[in-house]
Coordinates of C-alpha atoms and ligand atoms in Angstrom, one line a residue:
X1 CA 24.9 21.3 -8.3
X2 CA 24.0 17.6 -7.1
X3 CA 20.9 16.9 -5.4
X4 CA 22.4 16.6 -2.2
X5 CA 24.8 19.3 -2.6
X6 CA 23.9 22.8 -0.5
X7 CA 24.3 26.6 -1.4
X8 CA 26.2 28.7 1.3
X9 CA 23.4 30.8 3.3
X10 CA 23.3 34.2 3.8
X11 CA 24.6 35.2 7.5
X12 CA 21.0 35.5 8.9
X13 CA 22.6 37.4 12.0
X14 CA 24.1 40.4 9.7
X15 CA 21.5 43.0 8.9
X16 CA 23.2 44.1 5.4
X17 CA 21.4 40.9 4.1
X18 CA 18.2 43.4 4.6
X19 CA 17.5 46.1 2.6
X20 CA 15.3 48.1 5.4
X21 CA 11.5 47.7 4.7
X22 CA 9.4 48.3 7.8
X23 CA 7.6 46.3 9.5
X24 CA 4.6 48.0 10.2
X25 CA 1.6 47.2 12.8
X26 CA -0.6 46.9 10.4
X27 CA 0.2 44.3 8.4
X28 CA -1.0 42.1 11.4
X29 CA -4.6 43.8 11.1
X30 CA -5.7 44.9 8.1
X31 CA -8.1 43.3 5.8
X32 CA -6.9 44.0 2.5
X33 CA -3.1 43.3 3.7
X34 CA -4.7 39.5 4.2
X35 CA -6.5 39.8 1.1
X36 CA -3.5 40.7 -0.7
X37 CA -1.9 37.7 1.2
X38 CA -4.7 35.6 0.0
X39 CA -3.9 36.7 -3.7
X40 CA -0.2 36.7 -3.4
X41 CA 0.6 34.5 -1.6
X42 CA -1.8 31.6 0.2
X43 CA -2.8 31.0 -3.9
X44 CA 1.0 30.9 -5.2
X45 CA 2.8 29.0 -1.9
X46 CA 3.2 25.1 -2.1
X47 CA 0.2 24.2 1.2
X48 CA 1.3 20.5 3.5
X49 CA -2.1 18.6 3.0
X50 CA -0.9 16.6 6.0
X51 CA 1.0 13.1 6.7
X52 CA 1.6 10.4 3.8
X53 CA 1.7 8.3 6.3
X54 CA -2.1 9.3 6.8
X55 CA -3.2 8.1 3.6
X56 CA -1.5 4.9 3.2
X57 CA -3.6 2.5 1.2
X58 CA -6.2 3.6 -1.9
X59 CA -8.9 6.0 -1.3
X60 CA -7.4 7.1 1.7
X61 CA -7.8 11.0 1.7
X62 CA -6.9 14.2 3.7
X63 CA -9.0 17.3 3.7
X64 CA -6.6 20.4 4.3
X65 CA -9.6 23.6 4.8
X66 CA -7.5 26.9 3.2
X67 CA -9.5 30.3 5.0
X68 CA -12.3 29.1 2.8
X69 CA -10.3 27.4 0.8
X70 CA -10.5 22.7 1.3
X71 CA -8.5 20.2 -1.1
X72 CA -8.6 16.7 -0.9
X73 CA -5.5 15.0 -1.6
X74 CA -6.5 11.4 -2.2
X75 CA -4.4 7.6 -2.4
X76 CA -4.2 6.6 -5.8
X77 CA -5.0 3.0 -6.5
X78 CA -1.2 3.4 -8.2
X79 CA 0.1 4.7 -5.5
X80 CA 0.6 7.9 -6.4
X81 CA -0.9 11.0 -4.6
X82 CA -4.1 13.6 -6.5
X83 CA -5.2 16.7 -5.1
X84 CA -8.6 17.9 -5.9
X85 CA -10.5 21.1 -4.4
X86 CA -13.3 20.3 -2.5
X87 CA -16.4 21.4 -4.5
X88 CA -18.8 19.2 -6.2
X89 CA -18.6 19.7 -9.9
X90 CA -22.1 19.2 -10.7
X91 CA -23.6 22.7 -7.7
X92 CA -20.1 23.2 -6.0
X93 CA -21.1 20.9 -2.8
X94 CA -18.2 20.4 -0.4
X95 CA -18.1 17.1 -1.1
X96 CA -16.5 15.9 2.2
X97 CA -15.6 17.1 5.4
X98 CA -12.3 15.6 7.1
X99 CA -10.1 13.0 6.2
X100 CA -10.9 9.5 5.8
X101 CA -11.2 7.1 3.5
X102 CA -13.1 5.9 0.6
X103 CA -14.0 3.8 -2.4
X104 CA -15.4 6.5 -4.3
X105 CA -16.5 10.3 -3.1
X106 CA -20.9 10.6 -2.8
X107 CA -21.7 13.9 -2.7
X108 CA -24.0 14.1 -0.4
X109 CA -27.2 16.8 -2.3
X110 CA -27.0 15.0 -5.4
X111 CA -25.4 11.4 -5.0
X112 CA -22.9 12.3 -7.7
X113 CA -19.7 10.1 -7.1
X114 CA -16.9 11.0 -8.2
X115 CA -13.9 8.4 -8.5
X116 CA -10.4 8.5 -6.8
X117 CA -9.0 10.2 -9.7
X118 CA -11.8 12.6 -10.0
X119 CA -13.6 11.5 -13.1
X120 CA -17.1 11.7 -12.0
X121 CA -18.1 8.0 -12.0
X122 CA -21.5 8.5 -10.9
X123 CA -24.9 10.8 -11.4
X124 CA -28.5 10.4 -11.8
X125 CA -30.9 11.2 -14.7
X126 CA -27.5 10.9 -16.8
X127 CA -29.9 10.8 -20.0
X128 CA -31.4 14.5 -18.5
X129 CA -28.4 16.2 -19.8
X130 CA -28.7 18.5 -22.9
X131 CA -25.2 18.4 -23.1
X132 CA -24.9 14.9 -22.6
X133 CA -23.9 12.2 -20.3
X134 CA -22.0 13.7 -17.6
X135 CA -20.2 10.2 -16.8
X136 CA -16.9 9.7 -17.2
X137 CA -16.4 12.6 -18.9
X138 CA -16.6 15.3 -16.4
X139 CA -13.7 15.7 -13.7
X140 CA -12.6 17.5 -10.5
X141 CA -10.9 19.9 -10.8
X142 CA -7.3 19.4 -10.5
X143 CA -4.2 20.9 -8.4
X144 CA -0.5 20.1 -8.3
X145 CA 0.8 17.7 -5.9
X146 CA 3.9 16.6 -4.7
X147 CA 5.9 15.0 -1.5
X148 CA 8.8 16.0 0.6
X149 CA 9.2 15.1 4.3
X150 CA 6.7 12.8 4.7
X151 CA 3.8 14.9 3.8
X152 CA 1.7 15.6 1.2
X153 CA 1.3 18.8 -0.6
X154 CA 0.3 20.6 -2.8
X155 CA -0.4 24.1 -5.0
X156 CA -2.7 26.0 -6.3
X157 CA -1.3 27.9 -8.8
X158 CA -0.7 26.0 -12.1
X159 CA 2.7 27.6 -12.5
X160 CA 4.1 27.9 -9.3
X161 CA 8.0 26.3 -9.6
X162 CA 8.3 22.7 -8.2
X163 CA 8.1 22.1 -4.8
X164 CA 11.4 20.8 -4.3
X165 CA 12.5 23.9 -5.9
X166 CA 10.8 26.2 -3.6
X167 CA 12.5 24.4 -0.9
X168 CA 15.3 24.7 -1.6
X169 CA 17.5 24.2 0.2
X170 CA 15.6 22.1 3.1
X171 CA 15.6 18.8 1.0
X172 CA 19.4 19.0 1.0
X173 CA 20.0 20.0 4.4
X174 CA 18.0 17.7 5.9
X175 CA 19.1 14.4 3.4
X176 CA 19.3 13.0 6.4
X177 CA 16.8 12.1 8.9
X178 CA 14.2 10.0 7.8
X179 CA 11.2 12.0 8.6
X180 CA 9.0 9.8 7.1
X181 CA 8.9 7.3 10.1
X182 CA 8.5 9.9 12.8
X183 CA 5.1 8.9 14.9
X184 CA 2.6 11.8 15.6
X185 CA 2.5 11.9 19.3
X186 CA 0.5 14.6 20.0
X187 CA -1.4 16.5 17.3
X188 CA -3.3 20.0 17.7
X189 CA -4.8 22.7 16.0
X190 CA -5.0 25.7 18.3
X191 CA -7.2 28.8 17.7
X192 CA -5.0 32.1 18.6
X193 CA -5.5 36.0 19.3
X194 CA -3.2 37.6 17.1
X195 CA -2.1 37.3 13.3
X196 CA -0.2 34.0 11.3
X197 CA 2.9 36.6 11.2
X198 CA 3.3 36.8 15.3
X199 CA 4.2 32.8 15.2
X200 CA 6.5 33.1 11.9
X201 CA 8.4 36.4 13.7
X202 CA 8.3 33.9 16.9
X203 CA 10.5 30.8 15.7
X204 CA 12.9 33.3 13.4
X205 CA 14.7 34.3 16.0
X206 CA 15.5 32.9 19.9
X207 CA 16.4 36.4 21.0
X208 CA 13.3 35.8 23.6
X209 CA 14.1 33.6 25.1
X210 CA 15.9 33.8 28.5
X211 CA 13.0 36.3 29.1
X212 CA 10.0 33.9 28.3
X213 CA 11.1 30.2 28.0
X214 CA 13.6 29.7 31.1
X215 CA 13.7 27.0 31.0
X216 CA 15.6 26.2 27.5
X217 CA 18.8 27.5 28.6
X218 CA 20.0 25.0 30.7
X219 CA 19.3 22.4 28.2
X220 CA 19.7 24.4 24.7
X221 CA 23.0 26.8 24.4
X222 CA 20.8 29.8 24.0
X223 CA 24.1 32.5 23.6
X224 CA 24.2 34.2 20.9
X225 CA 27.7 33.9 20.0
X226 CA 26.9 29.4 19.9
X227 CA 24.1 30.0 17.4
X228 CA 24.8 29.1 13.7
X229 CA 22.0 31.6 12.1
X230 CA 21.7 30.8 8.8
X231 CA 19.3 32.9 6.5
X232 CA 18.6 31.6 2.5
X233 CA 16.9 33.2 -0.5
X234 CA 13.4 31.7 -0.5
X235 CA 13.4 33.1 3.0
X236 CA 13.8 29.5 4.5
X237 CA 15.6 29.5 7.9
X238 CA 17.6 28.5 10.9
X239 CA 18.8 28.4 13.9
X240 CA 21.3 25.6 15.3
X241 CA 21.9 25.9 18.6
X242 CA 24.2 22.9 20.6
X243 CA 22.0 21.3 22.9
X244 CA 23.7 21.9 26.4
X245 CA 24.0 24.7 28.3
X246 CA 24.1 28.0 28.2
X247 CA 27.6 29.1 29.6
X248 CA 26.1 32.1 30.2
X249 CA 23.5 30.9 32.6
X250 CA 25.8 29.3 34.6
X251 CA 24.1 27.5 37.3
X252 CA 25.9 26.3 41.0
X253 CA 28.0 23.1 39.9
X254 CA 26.3 19.9 39.4
X255 CA 22.0 21.8 40.2
X256 CA 22.2 21.3 36.1
X257 CA 20.0 18.5 36.3
X258 CA 18.8 18.4 33.1
X259 CA 21.9 18.3 31.2
X260 CA 23.8 15.6 34.0
X261 CA 21.0 13.8 33.4
X262 CA 21.0 13.3 29.2
X263 CA 24.9 11.9 30.1
X264 CA 23.7 9.4 32.6
X265 CA 21.6 8.1 29.6
X266 CA 24.3 7.3 27.5
X267 CA 26.7 6.0 30.3
X268 CA 28.6 9.3 30.6
X269 CA 29.4 10.5 34.5
X270 CA 28.3 13.7 34.7
X271 CA 30.3 14.0 37.5
X272 CA 33.6 13.2 36.3
X273 CA 33.7 16.4 34.9
X274 CA 36.2 19.1 36.6
X275 CA 34.9 22.7 36.4
X276 CA 31.3 24.2 34.7
X277 CA 32.7 24.4 31.4
X278 CA 34.4 20.9 30.9
X279 CA 30.6 19.4 31.8
X280 CA 29.0 20.9 29.2
X281 CA 31.7 21.7 26.8
X282 CA 33.3 18.4 27.0
X283 CA 30.0 16.5 27.7
X284 CA 28.9 17.8 25.3
X285 CA 31.8 16.3 22.7
X286 CA 31.8 13.0 24.8
X287 CA 28.0 12.7 24.3
X288 CA 28.6 12.5 20.8
X289 CA 31.0 10.0 21.3
X290 CA 29.0 7.5 23.2
X291 CA 25.9 8.2 20.8
X292 CA 27.9 7.4 18.0
X293 CA 29.1 4.3 19.7
X294 CA 26.1 3.2 21.1
X295 CA 22.9 4.1 19.2
X296 CA 22.5 0.8 17.3
X297 CA 22.2 -1.4 20.2
X298 CA 20.3 0.5 21.7
X299 CA 18.1 1.3 19.0
X300 CA 18.7 4.6 17.6
X301 CA 17.8 3.3 14.2
X302 CA 17.3 7.1 13.2
X303 CA 20.9 8.4 13.9
X304 CA 22.5 6.2 11.1
X305 CA 22.7 9.3 8.4
X306 CA 22.5 11.6 10.4
X307 CA 25.9 14.1 11.3
X308 CA 27.4 14.1 14.1
X309 CA 26.0 18.1 14.5
X310 CA 22.2 16.8 14.2
X311 CA 23.1 13.9 16.7
X312 CA 23.3 16.5 19.8
X313 CA 22.5 19.6 18.4
X314 CA 19.3 22.0 17.9
X315 CA 18.3 22.7 14.3
X316 CA 14.9 25.2 14.0
X317 CA 14.7 25.8 11.0
X318 CA 11.7 27.7 9.3
X319 CA 10.6 27.2 5.8
X320 CA 8.8 30.5 4.2
X321 CA 6.0 31.3 5.4
X322 CA 4.5 29.8 7.8
X323 CA 6.0 26.2 8.6
X324 CA 8.3 25.3 11.5
X325 CA 10.5 22.5 11.5
X326 CA 12.9 21.6 14.8
X327 CA 14.9 19.1 13.6
X328 CA 15.8 17.3 17.3
X329 CA 18.4 14.3 17.6
X330 CA 14.8 12.3 18.5
X331 CA 11.9 14.3 17.6
X332 CA 10.6 16.1 14.3
X333 CA 8.7 19.9 16.2
X334 CA 5.9 20.5 13.4
X335 CA 4.4 24.3 14.3
X336 CA 2.2 25.5 11.2
X337 CA 0.3 28.3 11.5
X338 CA -2.9 29.9 9.4
X339 CA -5.2 32.2 8.9
X340 CA -8.4 32.6 9.9
X341 CA -11.2 33.1 7.3
X342 CA -12.7 36.1 8.2
X343 CA -10.3 38.2 11.2
X344 CA -6.8 39.2 10.3
X345 CA -6.4 38.7 13.5
X346 CA -6.7 35.4 14.8
X347 CA -4.9 32.3 13.3
X348 CA -4.9 28.8 13.9
X349 CA -1.9 27.4 15.2
X350 CA -0.7 23.8 14.2
X351 CA 0.7 21.7 16.4
X352 CA 2.8 18.0 16.0
X353 CA 5.1 16.9 17.7
X354 CA 6.7 13.8 16.7
X355 CA 9.5 11.3 17.9
X356 CA 11.4 9.0 15.8
X357 CA 11.1 5.2 17.3
X358 CA 13.2 3.9 19.4
X359 CA 12.9 0.2 20.2
X360 CA 11.9 -0.4 23.5
X361 CA 10.7 2.8 24.2
X362 CA 7.1 3.3 24.8
X363 CA 6.7 6.4 26.3
X364 CA 8.6 9.7 24.8
X365 CA 9.9 13.3 26.2
X366 CA 7.5 15.1 22.9
X367 CA 9.3 17.8 23.6
X368 CA 6.7 21.4 23.6
X369 CA 3.3 18.5 25.5
X370 CA 5.3 16.4 28.0
X371 CA 5.9 12.7 28.0
X372 CA 3.5 10.8 25.2
X373 CA 2.7 7.4 24.8
X374 CA 5.2 6.5 21.4
X375 CA 2.0 5.7 19.3
X376 CA 0.1 7.7 16.7
X377 CA -2.5 10.9 17.9
X378 CA -5.3 9.0 16.8
X379 CA -7.3 12.4 15.8
X380 CA -6.5 16.3 16.1
X381 CA -7.5 17.9 19.0
X382 CA -9.1 21.2 18.7
X383 CA -8.6 24.3 20.9
X384 CA -9.2 27.9 21.6
X385 CA -6.1 29.0 22.9
X386 CA -8.6 31.7 25.5
X387 CA -5.7 33.0 27.8
X388 CA -4.6 28.8 27.8
X389 CA -7.8 27.9 30.0
X390 CA -8.2 26.1 26.5
X391 CA -4.7 23.8 26.8
X392 CA -4.3 23.3 30.5
X393 CA -2.2 19.7 29.7
X394 CA 0.4 22.1 27.6
X395 CA 0.8 24.6 31.3
X396 CA 3.8 25.7 31.6
X397 CA 5.5 24.3 28.2
X398 CA 7.2 26.6 25.5
X399 CA 4.9 26.1 23.3
X400 CA 2.2 27.6 25.5
X401 CA 4.7 30.6 26.4
X402 CA 5.4 31.5 23.4
X403 CA 1.0 31.9 22.6
X404 CA 1.4 33.8 25.3
X405 CA 2.6 36.4 24.6
X406 CA 0.6 36.2 21.1
X407 CA -2.4 38.4 22.2
X408 CA -0.5 41.2 23.8
X409 CA 2.6 41.5 20.1
X410 CA -1.2 41.8 18.7
X411 CA -2.5 44.5 20.9
X412 CA 1.3 45.9 20.5
X413 CA 0.8 46.1 16.5
X414 CA -2.6 48.3 17.3
X415 CA -0.8 51.3 19.0
X416 CA 0.8 54.1 17.8
X417 CA 3.4 54.1 19.8
X418 CA 4.8 51.7 17.2
X419 CA 6.4 51.8 14.0
X420 CA 8.6 49.0 13.1
X421 CA 10.6 47.0 15.1
X422 CA 14.0 48.6 16.5
X423 CA 15.7 45.2 15.7
X424 CA 18.6 43.2 17.2
X425 CA 21.6 41.3 14.4
X426 CA 20.2 38.3 15.8
X427 CA 16.8 39.5 14.8
X428 CA 17.7 39.6 11.1
X429 CA 15.8 37.3 10.0
X430 CA 12.9 38.4 11.5
X431 CA 12.5 41.5 8.7
X432 CA 13.9 39.0 6.1
X433 CA 11.0 37.1 6.9
X434 CA 9.0 40.5 6.1
X435 CA 10.9 41.5 3.0
X436 CA 10.4 38.6 1.2
X437 CA 6.9 38.7 1.7
X438 CA 6.6 42.0 0.6
X439 CA 8.6 40.8 -3.0
X440 CA 5.2 37.9 -3.1
X441 CA 3.0 40.5 -2.3
X442 CA 4.4 42.8 -5.2
X443 CA 4.4 39.3 -8.0
X444 CA 8.3 38.3 -7.1
X445 CA 8.6 35.2 -5.7
X446 CA 12.7 34.8 -4.6
Ligands
LIG501 S1 -24.0 19.3 -5.2 FE1 -22.9 17.2 -5.8 S2 -24.6 16.2 -6.3 FE2 -25.1 18.3 -6.7
LIG502 FE1 9.5 30.7 21.6

């Protein structure tokens, strides 16, 4: 098989793909369960340290703190990247607190200096070491790292499969996207009162959309039969939905301003259709044709390699276990949840809204954080959700609505009234996620 062939997915709407492992409440609050996740999952998977575009030059580095661990990914003189534990080889001091740029890492405790390549360059009183001068000999403990999708990845497991195997078939599926050109216009890390798995559960189904996100059906078709629910053996999965109004939640003719505006933006007259079905279905087809015709002159250069599906649809993709990327025609929306180091009932929720630059555009729809200037957000906004009070500017956004549900779900996981989920077929991927997680915890990674 060549790198560009993608094996047939399993049907993510078919519960025949499941064993039926129960999704019990203790998974969301038990310290023992969280400890098992640390030992059998987090120390063995590939993690995203950050974006490669944030470390363009030699000495630029990313710091990724994960629970009580911390890892540095640093750009080398030859342009490659290397990853090291963020712990000094002298007495273990944390070397750096946040991403930045250095000539060398100088430890704040006794001043040891480590090169970008992890080799010790300088130590005070080198002749005072009975073991011999450590300079040029000691090295920071290194981790494997690699790149995909414009992200720097690392793993703490020397025996982990290569990143491309771990991600399979995601790189092949998304080979058409110029992922490394996307600009992160909104950048948040939000502490949430919920276990990290709430986020993956939530992004593995669209069954909640009609209730939780009434603004979505006029824009992305939420009809269960319009979607493709895809599932892959390693636990990755996606929901592919047409970005056109749902026919089930049909408003009166002429009232869907959202889709009408999209059509108009591509020179299509939304009033020319004779019925609501025509407006939705033929309008969506006409939109594909118009984008095909006009992308270059309009500056949508990222469309060059995209398929007809990719220029008009939503490919909402979960990468096991904790990363979700919505591949939209003009945006990549990145979501990630990571466990809190001390409390299984909290997590950190990362929201990175990334937009593909279009010539002449100064403001973009970030999709999850409203309109934003088309430029890199300078720093990560660290917030506590606090029932929404911590992120007032996100009020009413889709992702805010999801976060509002988190605490209620977390509370429900403690109830003796809950013992397992009772799932719709279109929620098959929720249980599949837990079954793949159980496999990891049992020591058999798929
Ligand atoms: S702990 Fe880093 S120099 Fe001593
Ligand atoms: Fe949602």
